[in-house]
Amino acid sequence: MSNQPYSFFQSVEKSFDKAAKFTKWDKGLLEQIKACNSIYSMRFPVKMDDGRIEVIEAYRVQHSQHKSPCKGGIRFSDEVNQDEVMALASLMTYKCAIVNVPFGGGKGGIKINPRKYSVYELEKITRRYTSELVKKNFIGPGIDVPAPDYGTGEREMAWIVDTYQSLKPGEIDAAGCVTGKPITQGGVRGRKEATGLGVFFGIREVCNMPDIMAKQGLSVGVEGKTVVVQGLGNVGYHSAKFFREHGAKVVAIAEHNGAIYCADGLNEEEVFQFKQKNGSVLNYPGATNIFKSEEALELECDILIPAALENVINGTNARNVKAKIIGEAANGPLTPEADDIFTERGILVVPDMYLNAGGVTVSYFEWLKNLSHVRYGRMEKRFTENMNTHILSQMEGLSGKKVSEKERLFIMHGPDEVDLVHSGLEETMIAATREIMDIWKSNPEIPDMRTAAYVNAINKVATSYGELGIFP
Ligand code: GLU
């Protein structure tokens, strides 16, 4: 954003430098880790429905190849620019390192407002973008694997895989050229809700840490906490859903054209349906309207979840934020100034590049599924069910007692794909939270959780450069 003292990429560099001081790596290696390795800026023509030709501006940035392939979403937004894509690609490198997903960071962007194009026009733009990536060797299951991001979803990923496959006939692993695909095109169950569920798992783990909660003046656990969610896109919607389902109260939901507040809690699905019908969340029955959407960020609450775009909390509004925990579901919602203000005020910021890593974690599971050509659970589901049935009948026989029908179904159940994906994600988010907290606690000089997360990422990426033998 132009009114910020730093560009988005510069603010990522600033956070990196702040953390690099707490590591022991060579200056040159740190410079290499920070730099974007390859930047592909393109322009291509697309004929619109009315016969007009429009020149489309688009990017793909590969920030790091310390692991292959590169990985990261593609966004459709009229705010897209090279600096933004570079920043987002860098965040992907650090994000993947933190959650032990063996990819380098990448990101793509097409500078369009998707609402202004017909579905057919969007399809043409997406397919042309994909063929540009193929031409320059910027996509492929072992090269660079895009995924959904702001303004894109399953539909766009289906167009990408179809275009790729048609240009690369006979490539056995072609389905792994993109993730976030519909199940019918090689997607994995559980990908759609993955980022929101990851946000929930990450914050729940933080809320289960008694020392951290005592510092924030909060009780342990998610139950009963008040939550404000900014953005009702895929990430915001699913974050709100999992918080609500686990006993938290989503007291406000903010969208770009207005926000609503209800002290008794909102149901994200009902709000979503209302928005679909009326074009806005405003005037939702039983809720109070907040016409200036940004004001929702300043509401009284325990947990604030910015789940829309970058730079929404900055030097101007950070002092007005009343939340005790901020969970960065979006990429880069806070500027470095906001970070400093929150550190000074003792507000806990749970940083984006690990908290929203659920999407890429499940993308990793999808990519593995594509490379292995087998659905998760296919091999073990029946075996586990047979074994559980056997164990249960032995126990019932020996004890002379029977479990209830509900318990029987639960105990016998063998894992489906979605069970395995959710449990893999849960394990990943819990482990990442604990690792970052341990780093933070091990050095009292580290000012905040973001810096601890960067230290973790830098150490992992630097170590794998060592593994490559580049820096023996
Ligand atoms: N766009 C998501 C992110 O920013 C997902 C990326 C992926 O799955 O590769 O993390």
Short mmCIF file of C-alpha atoms and ligand atoms in Angstrom, two decimals:
data_model
loop_
_atom_site.label_atom_id
_atom_site.label_comp_id
_atom_site.label_asym_id
_atom_site.label_seq_id
_atom_site.Cartn_x
_atom_site.Cartn_y
_atom_site.Cartn_z
CA MET A 1 0.00 0.00 0.00
CA SER A 2 1.37 3.36 -1.02
CA ASN A 3 0.72 5.12 2.31
CA GLN A 4 2.99 2.63 4.12
CA PRO A 5 6.64 3.51 4.72
CA TYR A 6 7.73 0.11 3.39
CA SER A 7 6.66 -2.01 0.47
CA PHE A 8 5.29 -5.45 1.40
CA PHE A 9 8.51 -7.16 0.28
CA GLN A 10 10.58 -4.68 2.29
CA SER A 11 8.53 -5.41 5.36
CA VAL A 12 9.17 -9.16 4.93
CA GLU A 13 12.88 -8.35 4.60
CA LYS A 14 12.68 -6.21 7.73
CA SER A 15 11.14 -9.06 9.74
CA PHE A 16 13.76 -11.42 8.34
CA ASP A 17 16.64 -9.11 9.35
CA LYS A 18 15.18 -8.68 12.81
CA ALA A 19 15.30 -12.47 13.26
CA ALA A 20 18.59 -13.09 11.43
CA LYS A 21 20.40 -11.36 14.33
CA PHE A 22 19.44 -14.29 16.53
CA THR A 23 21.06 -16.85 14.20
CA LYS A 24 24.67 -17.74 13.56
CA TRP A 25 24.61 -17.99 9.76
CA ASP A 26 27.03 -16.39 7.33
CA LYS A 27 25.86 -12.99 6.03
CA GLY A 28 26.10 -14.17 2.42
CA LEU A 29 23.97 -17.20 3.08
CA LEU A 30 21.36 -15.01 4.78
CA GLU A 31 21.34 -12.72 1.72
CA GLN A 32 20.83 -15.75 -0.54
CA ILE A 33 17.93 -17.01 1.58
CA LYS A 34 16.25 -13.60 1.50
CA ALA A 35 16.55 -13.02 -2.26
CA CYS A 36 13.91 -14.05 -4.82
CA ASN A 37 15.65 -16.49 -7.18
CA SER A 38 13.49 -16.16 -10.31
CA ILE A 39 10.88 -13.58 -11.24
CA TYR A 40 8.71 -14.09 -14.30
CA SER A 41 6.73 -10.99 -15.21
CA MET A 42 4.48 -11.48 -18.21
CA ARG A 43 1.93 -9.74 -20.41
CA PHE A 44 -0.40 -11.65 -22.70
CA PRO A 45 -3.45 -10.79 -24.79
CA VAL A 46 -6.89 -12.28 -24.19
CA LYS A 47 -9.94 -11.72 -26.37
CA MET A 48 -12.93 -10.76 -24.22
CA ASP A 49 -16.57 -11.75 -24.80
CA ASP A 50 -17.28 -8.46 -26.60
CA GLY A 51 -14.41 -9.03 -29.08
CA ARG A 52 -12.05 -6.53 -27.39
CA ILE A 53 -8.45 -7.61 -26.76
CA GLU A 54 -7.15 -6.97 -23.25
CA VAL A 55 -3.50 -7.14 -22.22
CA ILE A 56 -3.23 -9.09 -18.98
CA GLU A 57 -0.45 -8.40 -16.46
CA ALA A 58 0.68 -11.45 -14.50
CA TYR A 59 3.57 -12.84 -12.43
CA ARG A 60 5.11 -15.99 -11.05
CA VAL A 61 7.92 -15.66 -8.54
CA GLN A 62 10.10 -18.53 -7.35
CA HIS A 63 11.65 -17.31 -4.16
CA SER A 64 13.74 -20.35 -3.31
CA GLN A 65 14.77 -23.67 -4.79
CA HIS A 66 16.54 -24.97 -1.68
CA LYS A 67 13.87 -27.71 -1.95
CA SER A 68 11.95 -28.67 -5.06
CA PRO A 69 9.36 -28.00 -6.28
CA CYS A 70 8.52 -24.37 -5.48
CA LYS A 71 5.07 -24.03 -3.99
CA GLY A 72 2.52 -21.30 -3.50
CA GLY A 73 -0.84 -20.00 -4.61
CA ILE A 74 -1.99 -17.82 -7.47
CA ARG A 75 -4.07 -14.77 -6.65
CA PHE A 76 -6.47 -12.83 -8.82
CA SER A 77 -6.72 -9.26 -7.62
CA ASP A 78 -6.42 -5.84 -9.16
CA GLU A 79 -3.92 -4.98 -6.41
CA VAL A 80 -1.41 -7.56 -7.72
CA ASN A 81 2.08 -6.20 -8.41
CA GLN A 82 5.58 -7.63 -8.56
CA ASP A 83 6.56 -6.49 -5.07
CA GLU A 84 3.51 -8.16 -3.55
CA VAL A 85 4.11 -11.46 -5.37
CA MET A 86 7.77 -11.39 -4.27
CA ALA A 87 6.77 -10.85 -0.65
CA LEU A 88 4.20 -13.63 -0.77
CA ALA A 89 6.67 -16.02 -2.44
CA SER A 90 9.21 -15.32 0.33
CA LEU A 91 6.61 -15.99 3.01
CA MET A 92 5.93 -19.35 1.33
CA THR A 93 9.58 -20.41 1.71
CA TYR A 94 9.54 -19.65 5.44
CA LYS A 95 6.08 -21.13 5.89
CA CYS A 96 7.01 -24.44 4.27
CA ALA A 97 10.22 -24.65 6.31
CA ILE A 98 8.39 -24.11 9.60
CA VAL A 99 5.83 -26.86 8.99
CA ASN A 100 8.45 -29.22 7.50
CA VAL A 101 6.87 -29.28 4.05
CA PRO A 102 9.75 -29.98 1.64
CA PHE A 103 9.13 -27.18 -0.87
CA GLY A 104 10.72 -23.88 -1.83
CA GLY A 105 8.50 -20.79 -1.85
CA GLY A 106 6.67 -19.51 -4.91
CA LYS A 107 3.69 -17.30 -5.68
CA GLY A 108 1.74 -16.16 -8.71
CA GLY A 109 -0.59 -13.30 -9.39
CA ILE A 110 -2.81 -12.05 -12.17
CA LYS A 111 -3.75 -8.38 -11.98
CA ILE A 112 -7.49 -8.64 -12.54
CA ASN A 113 -10.62 -8.18 -10.48
CA PRO A 114 -12.27 -11.55 -11.13
CA ARG A 115 -15.73 -10.08 -10.42
CA LYS A 116 -15.41 -8.00 -13.58
CA TYR A 117 -15.00 -10.97 -15.94
CA SER A 118 -17.32 -13.68 -17.20
CA VAL A 119 -16.54 -17.29 -16.30
CA TYR A 120 -15.49 -17.94 -19.89
CA GLU A 121 -13.11 -14.95 -19.82
CA LEU A 122 -11.62 -16.13 -16.53
CA GLU A 123 -11.11 -19.58 -18.00
CA LYS A 124 -9.32 -18.13 -21.02
CA ILE A 125 -7.08 -15.96 -18.80
CA THR A 126 -6.23 -18.91 -16.50
CA ARG A 127 -5.48 -21.29 -19.35
CA ARG A 128 -3.33 -18.74 -21.17
CA TYR A 129 -1.43 -17.98 -17.94
CA THR A 130 -0.80 -21.72 -17.50
CA SER A 131 0.51 -22.15 -21.03
CA GLU A 132 2.85 -19.17 -20.47
CA LEU A 133 4.16 -20.95 -17.35
CA VAL A 134 4.61 -24.20 -19.31
CA LYS A 135 6.51 -22.40 -22.10
CA LYS A 136 9.03 -21.00 -19.62
CA ASN A 137 9.25 -24.18 -17.53
CA PHE A 138 7.68 -22.39 -14.55
CA ILE A 139 5.21 -25.14 -13.68
CA GLY A 140 5.39 -28.90 -13.15
CA PRO A 141 5.16 -31.46 -10.33
CA GLY A 142 8.93 -31.29 -9.79
CA ILE A 143 9.41 -27.61 -10.70
CA ASP A 144 6.75 -25.29 -9.34
CA VAL A 145 3.28 -26.23 -8.10
CA PRO A 146 0.63 -23.48 -7.83
CA ALA A 147 -2.48 -23.59 -5.62
CA PRO A 148 -5.47 -21.39 -4.75
CA ASP A 149 -5.01 -18.02 -3.10
CA TYR A 150 -7.03 -14.80 -2.83
CA GLY A 151 -9.62 -14.76 -5.64
CA THR A 152 -8.98 -18.31 -6.89
CA GLY A 153 -10.27 -21.76 -5.95
CA GLU A 154 -10.93 -25.29 -7.16
CA ARG A 155 -12.37 -24.15 -10.48
CA GLU A 156 -9.20 -22.29 -11.52
CA MET A 157 -7.03 -25.21 -10.37
CA ALA A 158 -9.10 -27.58 -12.56
CA TRP A 159 -8.43 -25.33 -15.58
CA ILE A 160 -4.72 -25.28 -14.76
CA VAL A 161 -4.34 -29.06 -14.46
CA ASP A 162 -6.36 -29.63 -17.61
CA THR A 163 -4.24 -27.15 -19.62
CA TYR A 164 -1.03 -28.63 -18.25
CA GLN A 165 -2.07 -32.20 -19.02
CA SER A 166 -3.07 -31.32 -22.55
CA LEU A 167 0.33 -29.70 -23.16
CA LYS A 168 2.27 -32.57 -21.53
CA PRO A 169 0.65 -35.75 -22.77
CA GLY A 170 1.90 -38.93 -21.13
CA GLU A 171 3.45 -37.19 -18.11
CA ILE A 172 2.53 -39.75 -15.48
CA ASP A 173 2.66 -37.34 -12.51
CA ALA A 174 1.00 -34.42 -14.31
CA ALA A 175 -1.83 -34.21 -11.72
CA GLY A 176 0.79 -33.02 -9.23
CA CYS A 177 1.43 -29.82 -11.25
CA VAL A 178 -1.09 -27.90 -9.11
CA THR A 179 -2.92 -28.46 -5.79
CA GLY A 180 -6.29 -27.38 -4.45
CA LYS A 181 -7.98 -29.25 -7.30
CA PRO A 182 -11.52 -30.63 -7.10
CA ILE A 183 -11.58 -34.26 -5.83
CA THR A 184 -12.66 -35.44 -9.28
CA GLN A 185 -9.50 -33.92 -10.84
CA GLY A 186 -7.05 -35.42 -8.32
CA GLY A 187 -7.72 -33.21 -5.29
CA VAL A 188 -7.57 -34.45 -1.72
CA ARG A 189 -10.43 -34.44 0.77
CA GLY A 190 -9.91 -31.78 3.42
CA ARG A 191 -7.98 -29.24 1.27
CA LYS A 192 -10.78 -26.69 1.08
CA GLU A 193 -11.09 -26.13 4.83
CA ALA A 194 -7.36 -26.73 5.47
CA THR A 195 -6.16 -23.14 6.02
CA GLY A 196 -9.05 -22.25 8.33
CA LEU A 197 -8.70 -25.51 10.25
CA GLY A 198 -4.95 -24.93 10.55
CA VAL A 199 -5.62 -21.44 11.95
CA PHE A 200 -7.94 -22.99 14.51
CA PHE A 201 -5.47 -25.77 15.49
CA GLY A 202 -2.64 -23.23 15.85
CA ILE A 203 -4.62 -20.81 18.02
CA ARG A 204 -6.12 -23.65 20.06
CA GLU A 205 -2.61 -24.88 20.86
CA VAL A 206 -1.57 -21.38 21.96
CA CYS A 207 -4.76 -21.11 24.07
CA ASN A 208 -3.90 -24.44 25.71
CA MET A 209 -0.56 -23.06 27.02
CA PRO A 210 -1.22 -21.96 30.62
CA ASP A 211 1.82 -19.64 30.87
CA ILE A 212 0.97 -17.81 27.64
CA MET A 213 -2.69 -17.44 28.62
CA ALA A 214 -1.74 -16.13 32.06
CA LYS A 215 0.43 -13.48 30.36
CA GLN A 216 -2.49 -12.41 28.15
CA GLY A 217 -4.86 -12.38 31.14
CA LEU A 218 -7.01 -15.11 29.57
CA SER A 219 -8.30 -18.46 30.75
CA VAL A 220 -6.89 -21.65 29.21
CA GLY A 221 -8.74 -23.13 26.21
CA VAL A 222 -10.71 -21.86 23.23
CA GLU A 223 -14.14 -22.36 24.75
CA GLY A 224 -15.98 -19.16 25.61
CA LYS A 225 -13.45 -16.87 23.92
CA THR A 226 -14.80 -14.00 21.80
CA VAL A 227 -13.53 -13.85 18.23
CA VAL A 228 -13.66 -11.20 15.49
CA VAL A 229 -13.05 -12.42 11.94
CA GLN A 230 -12.14 -10.07 9.09
CA GLY A 231 -12.97 -11.59 5.70
CA LEU A 232 -15.60 -14.21 4.88
CA GLY A 233 -13.68 -15.84 2.04
CA ASN A 234 -12.58 -19.45 2.26
CA VAL A 235 -10.07 -18.87 5.08
CA GLY A 236 -12.22 -16.53 7.18
CA TYR A 237 -15.31 -18.67 6.74
CA HIS A 238 -13.60 -21.88 7.87
CA SER A 239 -11.70 -20.21 10.73
CA ALA A 240 -15.03 -18.85 12.04
CA LYS A 241 -16.67 -22.25 11.60
CA PHE A 242 -14.08 -24.19 13.62
CA PHE A 243 -13.93 -21.58 16.41
CA ARG A 244 -17.73 -21.63 16.69
CA GLU A 245 -17.90 -25.44 16.61
CA HIS A 246 -15.41 -25.60 19.48
CA GLY A 247 -17.33 -23.29 21.76
CA ALA A 248 -15.88 -19.85 20.93
CA LYS A 249 -18.20 -16.94 20.12
CA VAL A 250 -17.69 -15.20 16.77
CA VAL A 251 -19.00 -11.79 17.79
CA ALA A 252 -18.20 -9.92 14.56
CA ILE A 253 -17.60 -10.64 10.90
CA ALA A 254 -16.13 -7.94 8.66
CA GLU A 255 -16.23 -7.79 4.88
CA HIS A 256 -14.77 -5.14 2.57
CA ASN A 257 -18.13 -3.34 2.30
CA GLY A 258 -19.23 -3.44 5.94
CA ALA A 259 -19.19 -5.47 9.13
CA ILE A 260 -21.71 -6.85 11.62
CA TYR A 261 -21.58 -7.37 15.38
CA CYS A 262 -23.63 -9.63 17.63
CA ALA A 263 -22.65 -10.21 21.27
CA ASP A 264 -24.40 -13.61 21.31
CA GLY A 265 -22.25 -14.89 18.45
CA LEU A 266 -22.78 -15.29 14.71
CA ASN A 267 -23.17 -18.41 12.60
CA GLU A 268 -20.80 -18.06 9.64
CA GLU A 269 -22.89 -20.29 7.34
CA GLU A 270 -26.06 -18.28 7.93
CA VAL A 271 -24.15 -15.01 7.47
CA PHE A 272 -22.60 -16.39 4.28
CA GLN A 273 -26.01 -17.37 2.87
CA PHE A 274 -27.35 -13.91 3.74
CA LYS A 275 -24.39 -12.27 1.98
CA GLN A 276 -24.91 -14.40 -1.13
CA LYS A 277 -28.49 -13.25 -1.32
CA ASN A 278 -28.02 -9.59 -0.45
CA GLY A 279 -24.52 -8.80 -1.67
CA SER A 280 -23.35 -7.68 1.79
CA VAL A 281 -23.34 -8.82 5.41
CA LEU A 282 -24.90 -5.50 6.42
CA ASN A 283 -28.47 -5.64 7.81
CA TYR A 284 -28.04 -9.26 8.92
CA PRO A 285 -31.02 -9.90 11.25
CA GLY A 286 -30.21 -9.53 14.95
CA ALA A 287 -26.79 -7.95 14.35
CA THR A 288 -25.56 -4.35 14.57
CA ASN A 289 -24.17 -2.78 11.39
CA ILE A 290 -20.66 -1.37 11.31
CA PHE A 291 -20.53 0.64 8.12
CA LYS A 292 -16.81 1.40 8.26
CA SER A 293 -15.47 -2.12 7.99
CA GLU A 294 -12.02 -1.24 9.46
CA GLU A 295 -13.70 -0.35 12.76
CA ALA A 296 -14.42 -4.04 13.33
CA LEU A 297 -10.68 -4.56 13.84
CA GLU A 298 -10.93 -2.29 16.89
CA LEU A 299 -13.75 -4.14 18.63
CA GLU A 300 -13.42 -5.55 22.14
CA CYS A 301 -12.60 -9.29 21.81
CA ASP A 302 -10.17 -11.99 22.93
CA ILE A 303 -9.00 -13.13 19.49
CA LEU A 304 -8.84 -11.09 16.28
CA ILE A 305 -8.49 -13.04 13.03
CA PRO A 306 -7.58 -10.89 10.02
CA ALA A 307 -8.31 -13.26 7.13
CA ALA A 308 -8.36 -10.94 4.14
CA LEU A 309 -5.47 -8.96 2.69
CA GLU A 310 -2.12 -7.51 3.75
CA ASN A 311 -1.37 -4.29 5.69
CA VAL A 312 -4.82 -3.93 7.26
CA ILE A 313 -3.35 -3.26 10.72
CA ASN A 314 -0.63 -0.64 10.63
CA GLY A 315 0.95 2.25 12.52
CA THR A 316 -2.29 4.20 12.26
CA ASN A 317 -4.81 1.77 13.78
CA ALA A 318 -2.69 -0.68 15.83
CA ARG A 319 -3.07 1.38 19.02
CA ASN A 320 -6.87 1.07 18.79
CA VAL A 321 -6.90 -2.74 18.58
CA LYS A 322 -8.37 -4.24 21.75
CA ALA A 323 -7.89 -7.96 21.10
CA LYS A 324 -5.47 -9.88 23.33
CA ILE A 325 -4.43 -12.35 20.64
CA ILE A 326 -4.15 -11.66 16.90
CA GLY A 327 -4.14 -14.74 14.67
CA GLU A 328 -2.83 -13.85 11.23
CA ALA A 329 -4.92 -16.00 8.92
CA ALA A 330 -4.14 -13.72 5.94
CA ASN A 331 -0.65 -13.23 4.57
CA GLY A 332 0.96 -10.07 5.93
CA PRO A 333 -2.06 -8.38 7.58
CA LEU A 334 0.23 -6.45 10.00
CA THR A 335 2.94 -3.96 9.08
CA PRO A 336 6.26 -3.88 11.03
CA GLU A 337 4.99 -0.74 12.84
CA ALA A 338 1.94 -2.63 14.03
CA ASP A 339 4.21 -5.44 15.21
CA ASP A 340 6.29 -3.04 17.32
CA ILE A 341 3.17 -1.50 18.83
CA PHE A 342 1.74 -4.90 19.76
CA THR A 343 5.02 -6.05 21.31
CA GLU A 344 5.05 -2.86 23.39
CA ARG A 345 1.39 -3.35 24.39
CA GLY A 346 1.85 -7.05 25.22
CA ILE A 347 -0.62 -8.23 22.57
CA LEU A 348 0.27 -11.67 21.27
CA VAL A 349 0.60 -11.88 17.48
CA VAL A 350 0.48 -15.43 16.15
CA PRO A 351 2.26 -15.00 12.81
CA ASP A 352 0.90 -15.68 9.34
CA MET A 353 3.69 -17.73 7.90
CA TYR A 354 3.06 -20.53 10.30
CA LEU A 355 -0.54 -19.96 11.37
CA ASN A 356 -1.93 -20.07 7.82
CA ALA A 357 0.34 -22.94 6.74
CA GLY A 358 -2.59 -25.39 6.86
CA GLY A 359 -3.30 -24.76 3.19
CA VAL A 360 0.16 -25.63 1.98
CA THR A 361 0.43 -28.54 4.42
CA VAL A 362 -2.63 -30.19 2.92
CA SER A 363 -1.41 -29.21 -0.55
CA TYR A 364 1.65 -31.28 0.30
CA PHE A 365 -0.63 -34.22 1.16
CA GLU A 366 -2.46 -33.71 -2.15
CA TRP A 367 0.80 -33.64 -4.10
CA LEU A 368 1.96 -36.84 -2.37
CA LYS A 369 -1.38 -38.44 -3.25
CA ASN A 370 -0.92 -37.43 -6.89
CA LEU A 371 2.62 -38.83 -7.02
CA SER A 372 1.59 -42.07 -5.31
CA HIS A 373 -1.56 -42.46 -7.44
CA VAL A 374 -3.54 -43.83 -4.50
CA ARG A 375 -6.19 -42.36 -2.23
CA TYR A 376 -5.28 -42.02 1.46
CA GLY A 377 -6.83 -44.77 3.55
CA ARG A 378 -7.36 -47.12 0.63
CA MET A 379 -4.80 -49.65 1.87
CA GLU A 380 -5.46 -49.57 5.60
CA LYS A 381 -9.14 -48.69 6.11
CA ARG A 382 -10.57 -52.21 5.90
CA PHE A 383 -7.65 -53.79 7.75
CA THR A 384 -8.03 -51.35 10.64
CA GLU A 385 -11.79 -51.92 10.78
CA ASN A 386 -11.35 -55.70 10.88
CA MET A 387 -8.70 -55.43 13.57
CA ASN A 388 -10.79 -53.02 15.69
CA THR A 389 -13.81 -55.32 15.41
CA HIS A 390 -11.69 -58.23 16.55
CA ILE A 391 -10.20 -56.35 19.53
CA LEU A 392 -13.65 -55.08 20.57
CA SER A 393 -15.29 -58.51 20.43
CA GLN A 394 -12.41 -60.00 22.47
CA MET A 395 -12.81 -57.28 25.11
CA GLU A 396 -16.60 -57.70 25.23
CA GLY A 397 -16.19 -61.47 25.46
CA LEU A 398 -13.68 -61.25 28.30
CA SER A 399 -15.54 -58.56 30.27
CA GLY A 400 -19.05 -59.83 29.59
CA LYS A 401 -20.12 -56.22 28.87
CA LYS A 402 -21.14 -54.52 25.63
CA VAL A 403 -20.33 -50.97 24.47
CA SER A 404 -23.10 -48.70 23.13
CA GLU A 405 -23.90 -48.74 19.40
CA LYS A 406 -22.51 -45.21 19.01
CA GLU A 407 -19.23 -46.19 20.67
CA ARG A 408 -19.05 -49.39 18.59
CA LEU A 409 -19.24 -47.43 15.33
CA PHE A 410 -16.61 -44.97 16.55
CA ILE A 411 -14.15 -47.63 17.77
CA MET A 412 -14.47 -49.81 14.68
CA HIS A 413 -14.16 -46.98 12.16
CA GLY A 414 -11.08 -47.25 9.92
CA PRO A 415 -9.56 -43.98 8.64
CA ASP A 416 -11.01 -42.26 5.58
CA GLU A 417 -8.94 -39.84 3.53
CA VAL A 418 -10.38 -36.79 5.30
CA ASP A 419 -9.62 -38.29 8.77
CA LEU A 420 -5.98 -38.81 7.83
CA VAL A 421 -5.64 -35.37 6.25
CA HIS A 422 -7.17 -33.63 9.29
CA SER A 423 -5.03 -35.58 11.71
CA GLY A 424 -1.86 -34.93 9.67
CA LEU A 425 -2.74 -31.24 9.75
CA GLU A 426 -3.48 -31.24 13.47
CA GLU A 427 -0.13 -32.88 14.25
CA THR A 428 1.70 -30.44 11.96
CA MET A 429 0.16 -27.34 13.53
CA ILE A 430 0.65 -28.52 17.12
CA ALA A 431 4.29 -29.44 16.48
CA ALA A 432 4.99 -26.13 14.71
CA THR A 433 3.39 -24.08 17.52
CA ARG A 434 5.46 -25.86 20.17
CA GLU A 435 8.69 -25.54 18.19
CA ILE A 436 8.25 -21.78 17.75
CA MET A 437 7.26 -21.26 21.38
CA ASP A 438 10.33 -23.23 22.52
CA ILE A 439 12.59 -20.98 20.43
CA TRP A 440 10.86 -17.87 21.80
CA LYS A 441 11.19 -19.05 25.40
CA SER A 442 14.82 -20.15 24.95
CA ASN A 443 15.99 -16.61 24.22
CA PRO A 444 14.53 -13.71 26.22
CA GLU A 445 15.98 -11.26 23.68
CA ILE A 446 13.59 -12.47 20.95
CA PRO A 447 10.84 -9.83 21.09
CA ASP A 448 7.86 -11.63 19.58
CA MET A 449 6.49 -14.85 18.17
CA ARG A 450 6.97 -13.71 14.55
CA THR A 451 10.70 -13.27 15.14
CA ALA A 452 10.85 -16.71 16.77
CA ALA A 453 9.06 -18.19 13.75
CA TYR A 454 11.53 -16.50 11.38
CA VAL A 455 14.47 -17.80 13.45
CA ASN A 456 13.03 -21.30 13.08
CA ALA A 457 12.53 -20.85 9.32
CA ILE A 458 15.99 -19.35 8.74
CA ASN A 459 17.68 -22.17 10.66
CA LYS A 460 15.84 -24.82 8.66
CA VAL A 461 16.42 -23.23 5.24
CA ALA A 462 20.08 -22.51 6.03
CA THR A 463 20.58 -26.09 7.18
CA SER A 464 19.16 -27.46 3.95
CA TYR A 465 21.52 -25.25 1.92
CA GLY A 466 24.22 -27.04 3.91
CA GLU A 467 22.63 -30.38 3.01
CA LEU A 468 22.83 -29.41 -0.67
CA GLY A 469 26.57 -29.07 -0.26
CA ILE A 470 26.56 -25.47 -1.47
CA PHE A 471 27.89 -24.19 1.81
CA PRO A 472 29.86 -27.08 3.28
N1 GLU B 1 -2.20 -19.81 -1.04
C1 GLU B 1 -1.97 -20.59 0.13
C2 GLU B 1 -0.90 -19.93 1.00
O1 GLU B 1 -0.68 -18.76 0.92
C3 GLU B 1 -1.70 -22.05 -0.19
C4 GLU B 1 -0.48 -22.34 -0.98
C5 GLU B 1 -0.33 -23.79 -1.43
O2 GLU B 1 -1.15 -24.62 -1.06
O3 GLU B 1 0.62 -24.05 -2.14
O4 GLU B 1 -0.32 -20.55 1.84
#
